[in-house]
Amino acid sequence: MKYSIELRSPSSPEWLKAVLADFPSFLQDHADCERKASAMALSFVAKYPDRSEIIPELIDTALEELDHFRQVYSVMEQRSIRLSHQIPQDLYAKTLVDLCHSGREERFLDRLLLASVLECRGTERFRLISEAIQDASLARFYKMLWTSEARHGNMFVRMALRYFSEENVYQRLEWLMEQEALILAKLPVRPALH
């Protein structure tokens, strides 16, 4: 059984250039994304308390994402970068969420798979940063993050397979990955995770 997923399109070199050219803005967005990732894991617990088999792993993930936020915030403090006053809407994530079905079970599957898609894109982008950034401590930090994100991406697929058939999971995941590539191609390049 396959838990890992492959992105349908790589991030553009322009995206990496934008991030490296305005790393303070990227760090602000990254901090926001870690807070949202922690909240997303807990939202599964709140919305699906009957899925007790996955609750412990979701709680662990929420805590891990919150720890990532703490670590990003520490990097920001060292560089005298403040958090944003508001978390701006993430058009990438919003457009993906808009693809979700509305029925309770269908939406549960879609949200698990979208969590995997988001983590997989984060994995790719953190890896690109770790390989390109000149600061050795930041390179190590982003290497640690991309390995963690890859594990989370696999975890959400595993969770989906616990409750839904392989055929259903992989067909929907395939479609979502194709849509993700189309969405990414239309978005403006900016120094942000998505």
Short mmCIF file of C-alpha atoms in Angstrom, two decimals:
data_model
loop_
_atom_site.label_atom_id
_atom_site.label_comp_id
_atom_site.label_asym_id
_atom_site.label_seq_id
_atom_site.Cartn_x
_atom_site.Cartn_y
_atom_site.Cartn_z
CA MET A 1 0.00 0.00 0.00
CA LYS A 2 1.35 3.41 -0.96
CA TYR A 3 1.22 6.23 1.60
CA SER A 4 3.43 8.79 -0.08
CA ILE A 5 2.15 10.97 -2.87
CA GLU A 6 3.94 12.71 -5.67
CA LEU A 7 3.34 16.28 -6.67
CA ARG A 8 2.20 16.76 -10.25
CA SER A 9 4.30 19.89 -10.77
CA PRO A 10 7.46 21.20 -9.15
CA SER A 11 7.63 24.62 -7.57
CA SER A 12 9.03 27.18 -9.96
CA PRO A 13 12.56 28.58 -9.67
CA GLU A 14 10.87 32.00 -9.51
CA TRP A 15 9.16 30.97 -6.28
CA LEU A 16 12.49 30.07 -4.66
CA LYS A 17 14.05 33.34 -5.87
CA ALA A 18 11.15 35.31 -4.37
CA VAL A 19 11.56 33.54 -1.02
CA LEU A 20 15.31 34.05 -0.85
CA ALA A 21 14.94 37.71 -1.90
CA ASP A 22 12.47 38.45 0.93
CA PHE A 23 13.12 35.88 3.63
CA PRO A 24 11.59 38.00 6.43
CA SER A 25 8.21 37.94 4.65
CA PHE A 26 8.58 34.22 4.08
CA LEU A 27 9.25 33.65 7.78
CA GLN A 28 6.12 35.61 8.71
CA ASP A 29 4.04 33.48 6.37
CA HIS A 30 5.75 30.29 7.52
CA ALA A 31 4.90 31.09 11.14
CA ASP A 32 1.28 31.65 10.15
CA CYS A 33 1.22 28.32 8.29
CA GLU A 34 2.55 26.40 11.31
CA ARG A 35 -0.15 27.91 13.52
CA LYS A 36 -2.81 26.96 10.96
CA ALA A 37 -1.39 23.43 10.63
CA SER A 38 -1.67 22.93 14.38
CA ALA A 39 -5.24 24.24 14.37
CA MET A 40 -6.12 22.02 11.39
CA ALA A 41 -5.02 18.86 13.22
CA LEU A 42 -7.11 19.84 16.24
CA SER A 43 -10.08 20.69 14.01
CA PHE A 44 -10.20 17.02 12.95
CA VAL A 45 -10.48 16.10 16.64
CA ALA A 46 -13.25 18.65 17.16
CA LYS A 47 -15.24 17.74 14.04
CA TYR A 48 -14.72 13.97 14.14
CA PRO A 49 -14.49 12.95 17.82
CA ASP A 50 -15.96 9.57 16.89
CA ARG A 51 -12.75 8.72 14.96
CA SER A 52 -11.00 7.78 18.18
CA GLU A 53 -8.38 5.62 16.45
CA ILE A 54 -6.67 8.68 14.95
CA ILE A 55 -7.17 11.22 17.74
CA PRO A 56 -3.88 10.50 19.58
CA GLU A 57 -1.88 10.94 16.36
CA LEU A 58 -3.76 14.13 15.52
CA ILE A 59 -3.01 15.55 18.96
CA ASP A 60 0.68 14.67 18.55
CA THR A 61 0.67 16.34 15.13
CA ALA A 62 -0.97 19.48 16.52
CA LEU A 63 1.70 19.68 19.22
CA GLU A 64 4.49 19.08 16.71
CA GLU A 65 3.18 21.81 14.41
CA LEU A 66 2.90 24.15 17.38
CA ASP A 67 6.51 23.35 18.26
CA HIS A 68 7.47 24.19 14.66
CA PHE A 69 5.71 27.52 15.13
CA ARG A 70 7.73 28.09 18.30
CA GLN A 71 10.94 27.32 16.40
CA VAL A 72 10.05 29.62 13.49
CA TYR A 73 9.16 32.34 15.97
CA SER A 74 12.57 31.90 17.62
CA VAL A 75 14.26 32.36 14.23
CA MET A 76 12.17 35.49 13.70
CA GLU A 77 13.08 36.88 17.11
CA GLN A 78 16.78 36.39 16.39
CA ARG A 79 16.29 38.49 13.25
CA SER A 80 13.98 41.10 14.86
CA ILE A 81 11.08 40.06 12.63
CA ARG A 82 7.61 40.43 14.08
CA LEU A 83 4.58 38.27 13.55
CA SER A 84 1.91 39.67 11.23
CA HIS A 85 -0.99 41.44 12.95
CA GLN A 86 -3.43 39.31 10.96
CA ILE A 87 -3.08 35.99 9.24
CA PRO A 88 -3.94 36.82 5.64
CA GLN A 89 -6.13 34.45 3.68
CA ASP A 90 -4.12 31.77 1.90
CA LEU A 91 -5.64 31.69 -1.59
CA TYR A 92 -3.90 28.37 -2.35
CA ALA A 93 -5.40 26.63 0.68
CA LYS A 94 -8.80 28.29 0.26
CA THR A 95 -9.03 27.21 -3.37
CA LEU A 96 -8.15 23.65 -2.41
CA VAL A 97 -10.70 23.60 0.43
CA ASP A 98 -13.34 24.87 -2.00
CA LEU A 99 -12.90 21.57 -3.88
CA CYS A 100 -14.10 19.55 -0.89
CA HIS A 101 -17.37 17.71 -0.97
CA SER A 102 -20.03 18.87 1.46
CA GLY A 103 -21.29 15.53 2.84
CA ARG A 104 -19.88 14.60 6.25
CA GLU A 105 -18.05 11.42 5.15
CA GLU A 106 -16.94 12.78 1.78
CA ARG A 107 -15.68 15.98 3.39
CA PHE A 108 -13.77 13.96 5.99
CA LEU A 109 -11.97 12.08 3.21
CA ASP A 110 -11.28 15.26 1.24
CA ARG A 111 -9.94 17.13 4.26
CA LEU A 112 -7.59 14.28 5.16
CA LEU A 113 -6.30 14.12 1.60
CA LEU A 114 -5.97 17.91 1.34
CA ALA A 115 -3.96 17.87 4.57
CA SER A 116 -1.65 15.39 2.87
CA VAL A 117 -1.40 17.56 -0.25
CA LEU A 118 -0.52 20.63 1.84
CA GLU A 119 2.12 18.72 3.77
CA CYS A 120 3.62 17.31 0.58
CA ARG A 121 3.92 20.75 -1.01
CA GLY A 122 5.47 22.00 2.22
CA THR A 123 7.93 19.09 2.12
CA GLU A 124 9.04 20.02 -1.38
CA ARG A 125 9.37 23.71 -0.63
CA PHE A 126 11.21 23.29 2.67
CA ARG A 127 13.63 20.93 0.89
CA LEU A 128 14.26 23.52 -1.82
CA ILE A 129 14.97 26.17 0.81
CA SER A 130 17.27 23.86 2.79
CA GLU A 131 19.31 23.20 -0.35
CA ALA A 132 19.50 26.82 -1.51
CA ILE A 133 19.83 28.98 1.57
CA GLN A 134 23.33 30.15 2.49
CA ASP A 135 22.78 30.31 6.26
CA ALA A 136 23.90 26.90 7.60
CA SER A 137 21.64 26.96 10.67
CA LEU A 138 18.60 27.76 8.53
CA ALA A 139 19.59 25.02 6.06
CA ARG A 140 19.62 22.50 8.95
CA PHE A 141 16.33 23.85 10.29
CA TYR A 142 14.54 23.51 6.96
CA LYS A 143 16.00 20.06 6.41
CA MET A 144 14.53 18.97 9.74
CA LEU A 145 11.20 20.51 8.77
CA TRP A 146 10.93 18.85 5.40
CA THR A 147 11.48 15.40 6.87
CA SER A 148 8.74 16.10 9.42
CA GLU A 149 6.34 17.38 6.75
CA ALA A 150 6.93 14.26 4.63
CA ARG A 151 5.95 12.08 7.59
CA HIS A 152 2.76 14.11 8.09
CA GLY A 153 1.85 13.84 4.41
CA ASN A 154 2.04 10.05 4.64
CA MET A 155 0.14 10.01 7.93
CA PHE A 156 -2.96 11.68 6.50
CA VAL A 157 -3.11 9.19 3.62
CA ARG A 158 -2.77 6.36 6.14
CA MET A 159 -5.65 7.84 8.14
CA ALA A 160 -7.84 8.04 5.04
CA LEU A 161 -7.10 4.40 4.22
CA ARG A 162 -8.26 3.42 7.70
CA TYR A 163 -11.80 4.59 6.89
CA PHE A 164 -12.12 4.46 3.10
CA SER A 165 -11.32 1.95 0.35
CA GLU A 166 -7.99 2.11 -1.46
CA GLU A 167 -9.79 2.75 -4.74
CA ASN A 168 -11.75 5.66 -3.31
CA VAL A 169 -8.72 7.18 -1.56
CA TYR A 170 -6.34 6.95 -4.50
CA GLN A 171 -8.85 8.09 -7.12
CA ARG A 172 -9.73 11.15 -5.08
CA LEU A 173 -6.10 11.83 -4.22
CA GLU A 174 -5.11 11.63 -7.88
CA TRP A 175 -7.78 14.17 -8.81
CA LEU A 176 -6.83 16.50 -5.95
CA MET A 177 -3.15 16.35 -6.92
CA GLU A 178 -4.02 17.30 -10.50
CA GLN A 179 -6.15 20.19 -9.25
CA GLU A 180 -3.37 21.33 -6.90
CA ALA A 181 -0.96 21.61 -9.84
CA LEU A 182 -3.48 23.69 -11.81
CA ILE A 183 -4.15 25.96 -8.83
CA LEU A 184 -0.45 26.48 -8.16
CA ALA A 185 0.19 27.43 -11.80
CA LYS A 186 -2.40 30.23 -11.59
CA LEU A 187 -1.26 31.81 -8.34
CA PRO A 188 1.08 34.80 -8.27
CA VAL A 189 4.63 34.10 -7.11
CA ARG A 190 5.25 35.51 -3.65
CA PRO A 191 7.60 34.91 -0.71
CA ALA A 192 5.18 32.56 1.05
CA LEU A 193 4.91 28.84 1.65
CA HIS A 194 1.95 28.57 -0.72
#
